[in-house]
Short mmCIF file of C-alpha atoms in Angstrom, two decimals:
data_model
loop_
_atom_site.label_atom_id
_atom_site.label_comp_id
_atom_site.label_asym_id
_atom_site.label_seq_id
_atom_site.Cartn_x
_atom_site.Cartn_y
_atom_site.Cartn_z
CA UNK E 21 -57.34 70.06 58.74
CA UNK E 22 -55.03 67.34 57.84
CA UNK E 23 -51.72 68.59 57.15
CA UNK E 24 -50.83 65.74 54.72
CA UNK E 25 -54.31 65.83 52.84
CA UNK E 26 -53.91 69.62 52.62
CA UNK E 27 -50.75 69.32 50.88
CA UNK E 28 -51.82 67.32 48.41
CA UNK E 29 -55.26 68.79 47.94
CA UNK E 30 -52.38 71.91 46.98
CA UNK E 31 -51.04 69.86 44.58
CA UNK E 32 -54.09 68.82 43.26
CA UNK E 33 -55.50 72.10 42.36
CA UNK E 34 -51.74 73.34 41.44
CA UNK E 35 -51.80 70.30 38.63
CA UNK E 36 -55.22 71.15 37.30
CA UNK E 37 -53.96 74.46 36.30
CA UNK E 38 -50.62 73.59 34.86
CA UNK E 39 -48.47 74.85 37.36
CA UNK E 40 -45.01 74.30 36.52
CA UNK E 41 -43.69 70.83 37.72
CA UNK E 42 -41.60 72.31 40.30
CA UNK E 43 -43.94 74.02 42.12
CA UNK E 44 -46.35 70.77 42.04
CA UNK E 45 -43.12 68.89 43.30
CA UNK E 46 -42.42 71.13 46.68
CA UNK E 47 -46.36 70.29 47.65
CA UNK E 48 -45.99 66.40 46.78
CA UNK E 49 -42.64 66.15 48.66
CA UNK E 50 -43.99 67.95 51.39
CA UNK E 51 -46.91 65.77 51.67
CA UNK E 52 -44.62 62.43 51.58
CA UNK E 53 -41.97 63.76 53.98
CA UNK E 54 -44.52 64.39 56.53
CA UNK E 55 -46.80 61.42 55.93
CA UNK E 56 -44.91 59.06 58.40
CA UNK E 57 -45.54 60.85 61.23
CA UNK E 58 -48.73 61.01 63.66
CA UNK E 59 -50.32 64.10 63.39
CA UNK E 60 -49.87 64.75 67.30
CA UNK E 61 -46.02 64.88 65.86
CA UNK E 62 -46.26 67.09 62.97
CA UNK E 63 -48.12 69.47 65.05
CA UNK E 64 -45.61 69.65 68.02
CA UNK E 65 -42.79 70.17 64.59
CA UNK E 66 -44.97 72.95 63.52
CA UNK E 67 -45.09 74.43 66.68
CA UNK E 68 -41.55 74.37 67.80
CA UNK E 69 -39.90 74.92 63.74
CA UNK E 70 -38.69 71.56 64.40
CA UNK E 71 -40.42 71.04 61.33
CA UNK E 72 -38.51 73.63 59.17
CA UNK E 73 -35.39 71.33 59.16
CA UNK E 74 -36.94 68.74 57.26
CA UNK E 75 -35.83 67.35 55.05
CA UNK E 76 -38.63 68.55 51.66
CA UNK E 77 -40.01 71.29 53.92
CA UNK E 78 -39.98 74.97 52.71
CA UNK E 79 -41.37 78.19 53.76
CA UNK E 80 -44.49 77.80 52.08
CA UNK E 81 -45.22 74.40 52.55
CA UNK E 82 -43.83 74.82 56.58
CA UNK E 83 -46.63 77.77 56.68
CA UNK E 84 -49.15 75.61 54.76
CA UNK E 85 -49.09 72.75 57.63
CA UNK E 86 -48.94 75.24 60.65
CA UNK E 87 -52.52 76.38 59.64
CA UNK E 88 -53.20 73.26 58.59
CA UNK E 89 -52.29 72.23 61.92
CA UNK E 90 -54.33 74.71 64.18
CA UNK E 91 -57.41 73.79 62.41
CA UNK E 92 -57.83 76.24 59.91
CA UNK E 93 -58.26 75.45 56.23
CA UNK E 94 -54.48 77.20 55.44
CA UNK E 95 -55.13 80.45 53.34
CA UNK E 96 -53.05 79.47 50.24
CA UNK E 97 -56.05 76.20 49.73
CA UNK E 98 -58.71 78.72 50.35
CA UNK E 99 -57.70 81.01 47.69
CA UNK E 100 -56.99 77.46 44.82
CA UNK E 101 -60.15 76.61 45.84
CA UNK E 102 -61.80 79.52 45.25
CA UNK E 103 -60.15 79.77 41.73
CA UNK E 104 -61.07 76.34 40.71
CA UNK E 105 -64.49 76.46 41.49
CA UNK E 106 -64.57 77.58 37.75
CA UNK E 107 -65.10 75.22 35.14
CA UNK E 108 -61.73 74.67 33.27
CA UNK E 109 -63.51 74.28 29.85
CA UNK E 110 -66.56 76.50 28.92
CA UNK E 111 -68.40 74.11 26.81
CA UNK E 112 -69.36 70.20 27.14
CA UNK E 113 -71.02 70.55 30.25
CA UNK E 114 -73.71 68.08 29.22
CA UNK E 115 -71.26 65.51 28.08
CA UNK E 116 -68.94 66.17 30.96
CA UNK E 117 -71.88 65.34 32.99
CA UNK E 118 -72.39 62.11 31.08
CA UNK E 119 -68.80 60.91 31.92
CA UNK E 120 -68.21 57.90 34.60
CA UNK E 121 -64.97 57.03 33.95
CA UNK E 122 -61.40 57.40 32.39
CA UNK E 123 -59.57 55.07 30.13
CA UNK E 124 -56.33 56.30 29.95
CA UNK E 125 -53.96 57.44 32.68
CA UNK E 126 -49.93 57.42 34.28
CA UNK E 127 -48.73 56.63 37.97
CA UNK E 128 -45.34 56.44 38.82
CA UNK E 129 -45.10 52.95 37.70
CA UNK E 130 -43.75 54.38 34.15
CA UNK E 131 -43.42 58.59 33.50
CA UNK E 132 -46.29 59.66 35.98
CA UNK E 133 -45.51 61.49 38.80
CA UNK E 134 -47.68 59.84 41.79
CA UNK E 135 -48.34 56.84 43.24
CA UNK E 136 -51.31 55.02 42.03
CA UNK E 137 -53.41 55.29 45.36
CA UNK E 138 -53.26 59.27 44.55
CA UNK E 139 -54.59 59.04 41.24
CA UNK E 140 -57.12 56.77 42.83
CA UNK E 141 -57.99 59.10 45.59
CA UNK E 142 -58.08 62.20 43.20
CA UNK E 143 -60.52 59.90 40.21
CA UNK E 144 -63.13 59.54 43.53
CA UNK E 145 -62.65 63.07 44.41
CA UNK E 146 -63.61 63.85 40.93
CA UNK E 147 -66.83 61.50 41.03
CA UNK E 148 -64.79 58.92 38.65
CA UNK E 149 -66.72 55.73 38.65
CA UNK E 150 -63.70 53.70 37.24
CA UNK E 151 -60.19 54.57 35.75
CA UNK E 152 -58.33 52.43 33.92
CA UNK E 153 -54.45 52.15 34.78
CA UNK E 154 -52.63 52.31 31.63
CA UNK E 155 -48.85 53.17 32.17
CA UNK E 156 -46.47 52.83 28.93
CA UNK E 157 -45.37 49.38 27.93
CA UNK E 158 -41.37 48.49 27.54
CA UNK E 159 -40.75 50.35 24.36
CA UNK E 160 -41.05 53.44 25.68
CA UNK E 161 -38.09 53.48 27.76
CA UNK E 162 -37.55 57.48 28.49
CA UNK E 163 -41.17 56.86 30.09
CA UNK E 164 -39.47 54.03 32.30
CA UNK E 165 -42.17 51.43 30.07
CA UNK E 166 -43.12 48.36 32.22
CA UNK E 167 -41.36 45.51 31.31
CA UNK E 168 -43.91 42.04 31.52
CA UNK E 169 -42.70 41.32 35.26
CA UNK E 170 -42.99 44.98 36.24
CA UNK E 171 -46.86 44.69 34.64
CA UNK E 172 -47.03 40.94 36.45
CA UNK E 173 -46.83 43.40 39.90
CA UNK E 174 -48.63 46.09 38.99
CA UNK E 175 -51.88 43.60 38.60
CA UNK E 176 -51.45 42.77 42.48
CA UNK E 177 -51.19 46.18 43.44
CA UNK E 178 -54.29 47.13 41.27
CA UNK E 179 -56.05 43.95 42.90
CA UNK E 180 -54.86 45.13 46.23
CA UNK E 181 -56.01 48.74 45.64
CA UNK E 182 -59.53 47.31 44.52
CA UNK E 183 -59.75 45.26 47.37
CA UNK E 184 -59.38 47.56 50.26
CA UNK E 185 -61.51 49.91 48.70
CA UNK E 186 -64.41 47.06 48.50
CA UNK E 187 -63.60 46.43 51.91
CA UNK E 188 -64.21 49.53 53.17
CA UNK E 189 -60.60 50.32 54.69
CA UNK E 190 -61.03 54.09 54.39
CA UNK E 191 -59.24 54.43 50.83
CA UNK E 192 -59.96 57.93 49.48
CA UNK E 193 -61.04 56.56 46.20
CA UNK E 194 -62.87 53.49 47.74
CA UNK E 195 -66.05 54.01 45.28
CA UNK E 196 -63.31 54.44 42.25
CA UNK E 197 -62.83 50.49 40.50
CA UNK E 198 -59.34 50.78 39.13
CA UNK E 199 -58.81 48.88 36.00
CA UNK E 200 -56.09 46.97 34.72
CA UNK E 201 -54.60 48.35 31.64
CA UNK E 202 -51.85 49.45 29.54
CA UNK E 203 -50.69 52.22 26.70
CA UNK E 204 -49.07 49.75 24.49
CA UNK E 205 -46.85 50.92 21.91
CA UNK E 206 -47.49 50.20 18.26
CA UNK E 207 -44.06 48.41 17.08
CA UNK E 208 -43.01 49.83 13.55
CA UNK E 209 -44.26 46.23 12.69
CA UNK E 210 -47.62 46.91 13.60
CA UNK E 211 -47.20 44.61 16.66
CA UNK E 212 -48.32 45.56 19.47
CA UNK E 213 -45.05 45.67 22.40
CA UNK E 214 -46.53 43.46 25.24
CA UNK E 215 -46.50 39.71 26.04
CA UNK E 216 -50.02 38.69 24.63
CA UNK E 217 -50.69 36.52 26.85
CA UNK E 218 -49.92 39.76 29.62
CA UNK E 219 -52.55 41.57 27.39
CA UNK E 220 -55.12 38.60 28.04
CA UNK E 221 -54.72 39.90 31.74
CA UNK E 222 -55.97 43.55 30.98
CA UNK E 223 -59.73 45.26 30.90
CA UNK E 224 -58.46 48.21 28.34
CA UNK E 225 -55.81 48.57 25.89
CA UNK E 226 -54.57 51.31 24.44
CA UNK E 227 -52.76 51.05 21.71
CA UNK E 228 -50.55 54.21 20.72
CA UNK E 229 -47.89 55.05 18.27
CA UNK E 230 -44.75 56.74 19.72
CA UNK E 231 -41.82 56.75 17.28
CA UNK E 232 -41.00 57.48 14.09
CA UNK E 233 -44.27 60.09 13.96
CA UNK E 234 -43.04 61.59 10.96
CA UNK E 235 -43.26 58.48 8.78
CA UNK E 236 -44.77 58.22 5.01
CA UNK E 237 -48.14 58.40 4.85
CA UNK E 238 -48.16 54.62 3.42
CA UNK E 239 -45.99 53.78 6.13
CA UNK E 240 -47.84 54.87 9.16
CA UNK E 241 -51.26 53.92 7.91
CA UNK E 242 -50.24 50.11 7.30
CA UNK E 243 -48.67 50.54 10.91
CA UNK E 244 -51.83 52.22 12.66
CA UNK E 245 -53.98 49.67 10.36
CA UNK E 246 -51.56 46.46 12.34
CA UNK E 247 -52.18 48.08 15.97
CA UNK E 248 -55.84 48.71 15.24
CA UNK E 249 -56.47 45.18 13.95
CA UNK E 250 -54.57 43.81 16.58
CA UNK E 251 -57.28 41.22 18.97
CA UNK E 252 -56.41 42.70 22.08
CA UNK E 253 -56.92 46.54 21.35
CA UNK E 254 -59.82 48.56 22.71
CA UNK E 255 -59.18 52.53 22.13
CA UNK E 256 -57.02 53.58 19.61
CA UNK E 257 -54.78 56.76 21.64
CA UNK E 258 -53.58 60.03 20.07
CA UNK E 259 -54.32 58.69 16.49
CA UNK E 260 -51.62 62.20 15.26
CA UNK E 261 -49.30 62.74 18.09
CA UNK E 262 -49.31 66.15 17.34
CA UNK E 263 -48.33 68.57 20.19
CA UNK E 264 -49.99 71.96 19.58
CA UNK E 265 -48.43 73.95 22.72
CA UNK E 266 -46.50 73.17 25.77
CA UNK E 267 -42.88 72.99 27.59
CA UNK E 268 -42.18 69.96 25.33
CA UNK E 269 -43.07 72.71 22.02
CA UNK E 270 -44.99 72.23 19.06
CA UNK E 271 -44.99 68.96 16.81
CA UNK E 272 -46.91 68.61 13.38
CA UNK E 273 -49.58 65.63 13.21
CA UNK E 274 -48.62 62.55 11.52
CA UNK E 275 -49.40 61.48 8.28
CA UNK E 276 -51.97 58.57 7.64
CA UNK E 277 -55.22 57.83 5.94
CA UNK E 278 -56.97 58.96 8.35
CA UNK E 279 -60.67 57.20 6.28
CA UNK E 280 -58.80 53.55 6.29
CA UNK E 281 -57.66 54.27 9.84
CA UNK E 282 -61.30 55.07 11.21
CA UNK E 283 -62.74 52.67 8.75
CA UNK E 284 -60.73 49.87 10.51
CA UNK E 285 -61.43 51.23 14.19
CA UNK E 286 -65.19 50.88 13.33
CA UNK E 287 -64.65 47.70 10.98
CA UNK E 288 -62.22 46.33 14.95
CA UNK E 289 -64.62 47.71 16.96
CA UNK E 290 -61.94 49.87 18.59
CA UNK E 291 -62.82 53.36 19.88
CA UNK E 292 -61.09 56.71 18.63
CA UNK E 293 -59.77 58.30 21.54
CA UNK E 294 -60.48 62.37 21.84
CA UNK E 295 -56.96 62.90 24.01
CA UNK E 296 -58.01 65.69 26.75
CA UNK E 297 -54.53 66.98 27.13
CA UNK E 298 -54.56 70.53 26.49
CA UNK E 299 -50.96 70.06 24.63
CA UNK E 300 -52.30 67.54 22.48
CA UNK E 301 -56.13 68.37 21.32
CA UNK E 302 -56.00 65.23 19.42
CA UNK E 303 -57.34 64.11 17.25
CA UNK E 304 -58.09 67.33 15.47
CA UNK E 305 -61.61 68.68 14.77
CA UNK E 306 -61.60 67.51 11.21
CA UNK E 307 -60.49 64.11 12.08
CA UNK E 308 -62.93 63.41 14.65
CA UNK E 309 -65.64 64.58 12.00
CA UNK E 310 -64.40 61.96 9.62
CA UNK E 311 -64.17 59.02 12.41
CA UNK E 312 -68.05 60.03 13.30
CA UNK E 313 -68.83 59.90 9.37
CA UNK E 314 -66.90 56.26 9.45
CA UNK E 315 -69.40 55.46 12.85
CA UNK E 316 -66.47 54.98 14.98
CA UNK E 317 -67.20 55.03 18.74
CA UNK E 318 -65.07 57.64 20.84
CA UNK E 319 -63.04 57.42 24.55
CA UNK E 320 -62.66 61.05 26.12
CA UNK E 321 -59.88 59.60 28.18
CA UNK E 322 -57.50 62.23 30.28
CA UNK E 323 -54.01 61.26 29.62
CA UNK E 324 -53.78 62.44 33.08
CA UNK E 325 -49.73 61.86 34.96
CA UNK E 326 -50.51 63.81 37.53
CA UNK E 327 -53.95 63.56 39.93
CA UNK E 328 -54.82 67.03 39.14
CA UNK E 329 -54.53 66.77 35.32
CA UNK E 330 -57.62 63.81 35.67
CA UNK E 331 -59.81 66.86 35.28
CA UNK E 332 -58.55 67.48 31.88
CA UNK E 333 -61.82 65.52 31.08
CA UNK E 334 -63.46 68.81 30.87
CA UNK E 335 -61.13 69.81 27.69
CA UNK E 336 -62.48 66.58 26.03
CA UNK E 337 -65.88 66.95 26.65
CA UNK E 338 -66.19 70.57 25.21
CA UNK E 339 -64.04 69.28 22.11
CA UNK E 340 -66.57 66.76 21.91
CA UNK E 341 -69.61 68.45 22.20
CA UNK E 342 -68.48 71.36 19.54
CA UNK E 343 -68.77 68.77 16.93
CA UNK E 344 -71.63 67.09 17.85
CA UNK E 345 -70.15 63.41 19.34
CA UNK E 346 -73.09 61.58 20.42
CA UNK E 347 -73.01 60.76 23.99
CA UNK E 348 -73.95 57.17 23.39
CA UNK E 349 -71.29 57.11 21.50
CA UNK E 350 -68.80 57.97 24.10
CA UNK E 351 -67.90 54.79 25.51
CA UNK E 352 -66.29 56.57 28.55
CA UNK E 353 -69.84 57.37 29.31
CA UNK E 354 -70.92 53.97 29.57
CA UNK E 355 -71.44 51.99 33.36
CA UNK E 356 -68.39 49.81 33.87
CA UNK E 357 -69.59 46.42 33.17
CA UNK E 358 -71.30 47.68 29.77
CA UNK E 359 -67.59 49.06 29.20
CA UNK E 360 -65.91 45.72 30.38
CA UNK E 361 -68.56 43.14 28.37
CA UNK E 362 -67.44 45.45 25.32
CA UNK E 363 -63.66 45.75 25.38
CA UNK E 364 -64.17 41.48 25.98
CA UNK E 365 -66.14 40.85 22.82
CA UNK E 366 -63.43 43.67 21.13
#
């Protein structure tokens, strides 16, 4: 087996069960330290413990590429494997079914922690159709937002992914179409924090709030009401920002009529987004009822920052399905260029 690919695959599985960030790290830096080399050189490290004074190589990961190495699948991906051949969410398998693509995801363009050709890779691992590339806008800067000439590169590199993967070049995530995209902060003004004619550019938008969460009521809704109205907006993203468990703690939801808010995304023509991130379970059951009543239409997007966490899909689906989301009403279910003629007319 590929000692490179195995590391990763590692990290993968290590992500997708909320393993903590170090031990995700030691796998990924394993992976990159070794990646320059032919495999006729890692192997002849590995056999020698040349290997072991590398740089990013530990015991485990040094033990993980000498199996690797002599052709064996090494024993610590045999037994993730095995694990994670169980569903991560228990309900929402018909809706998870339904799913082609992702609208909402981090590389390490702005607080994600891989390069965009991994979350690429892992999306057509997972049987993604498309995923949209949506890393934080300037704002945001303990995320490391992208200013507009960091987002002017990204669109190469997103056209460069796309084409080598239409090309055939042997990209992991070849039958994945990456879309351009952004999570664009909501400015206290309502503005949205990204050169509009940058936004033009872009097949989704996002459009989040990430300060000042524990505004008035008043306040926030006439902010969520700007962002929501705003031309270039497609899915409206963690409508509360609550945090209901995690490293980062707990945070209450925000305060907002949530019946103008929905009102508006139906009125805009912007979807609700049903955030898949186990920390955030947003929005909560009660709102999602209400933006059904309002006939909003929903995006069970990922959130993912790591490749593993793309699979936090499932969480979304089940919270879905428990109250009764139509799949037709799931936009993430929709074929790409049904999804891309919509967020155009938006």
């Amino acid at each position: 087996m590929d000692a490179v690919a195995a590391l990763n695959e590692i990290a993968f599985w290590l992500e997708r069960g909320r393993a903590a960030t170090f031990k995700v790290q030691a796998f990924r830096k394993a992976a990159a330290a070794i990646s320059p080399l032919p495999p006729e050189e890692v192997a002849e490290r590995a056999r020698t413990g040349r290997l072991k004074s590398m740089k990013g190589i530990g015991d485990r990961t040094y033990q993980v590429i000498q199996q690797a190495v002599g052709g064996g699948v090494p024993d610590y991906l045999a037994d993730l494997r095995e694990k994670g051949a169980q569903p991560l969410a228990t309900g929402g398998a018909a809706i998870r079914n339904e799913l082609r693509g992702d609208l909402h995801s981090h590389s390490d363009w702005s607080d994600g922690g891989s390069p965009i050709e991994l979350m690429v890779a892992a999306a057509g691992v997972l049987g993604r159709e498309y995923l949209a590339l949506t890393d934080h806008s300037s704002n945001l800067t303990i995320a490391n937002g992208l200013s507009p000439e960091r987002l002017t590169r990204q669109l190469d590199v997103v056209a460069e992914i796309n084409a080598d993967g239409q090309s055939g070049s042997g990209n992991p995530g070849s039958r994945v179409r990456l879309l351009t995209g952004i999570e664009v902060d909501i400015l206290e003004s309502g503005e949205l924090d990204q050169d509009p004619g940058l936004l033009d550019r872009l097949d989704i938008v996002v459009a989040s709030v990430h300060s000042k969460l524990r505004a008035d009521r008043k306040t926030m809704t006439r902010r969520m009401l700007g962002g929501i109205q705003a031309r270039h907006t497609n899915v409206l993203g963690h409508c509360t920002g609550r945090l209901v468990e995690g490293s980062r703690g707990t945070r209450p939801p925000s305060e907002f009529d949530a019946k103008e808010v929905f009102a508006a995304c139906a009125e805009y023509n912007v979807a609700v987004e049903i955030n898949s991130r186990p920390e955030r379970q947003d929005p909560p059951d009660a709102l999602i009822q209400l933006a059904l009543e309002a006939g909003c239409l929903f995006s069970i997007d990922s959130d993912a920052h790591a490749p593993g966490q793309l699979d936090f899909l499932q969480y979304g689906a089940e919270r879905a399905a428990r109250n009764e989301v139509p799949a037709e009403r799931i936009i993430t279910t929709w074929p790409v260029d049904r999804l891309l003629d919509w967020a155009a007319a938006t």
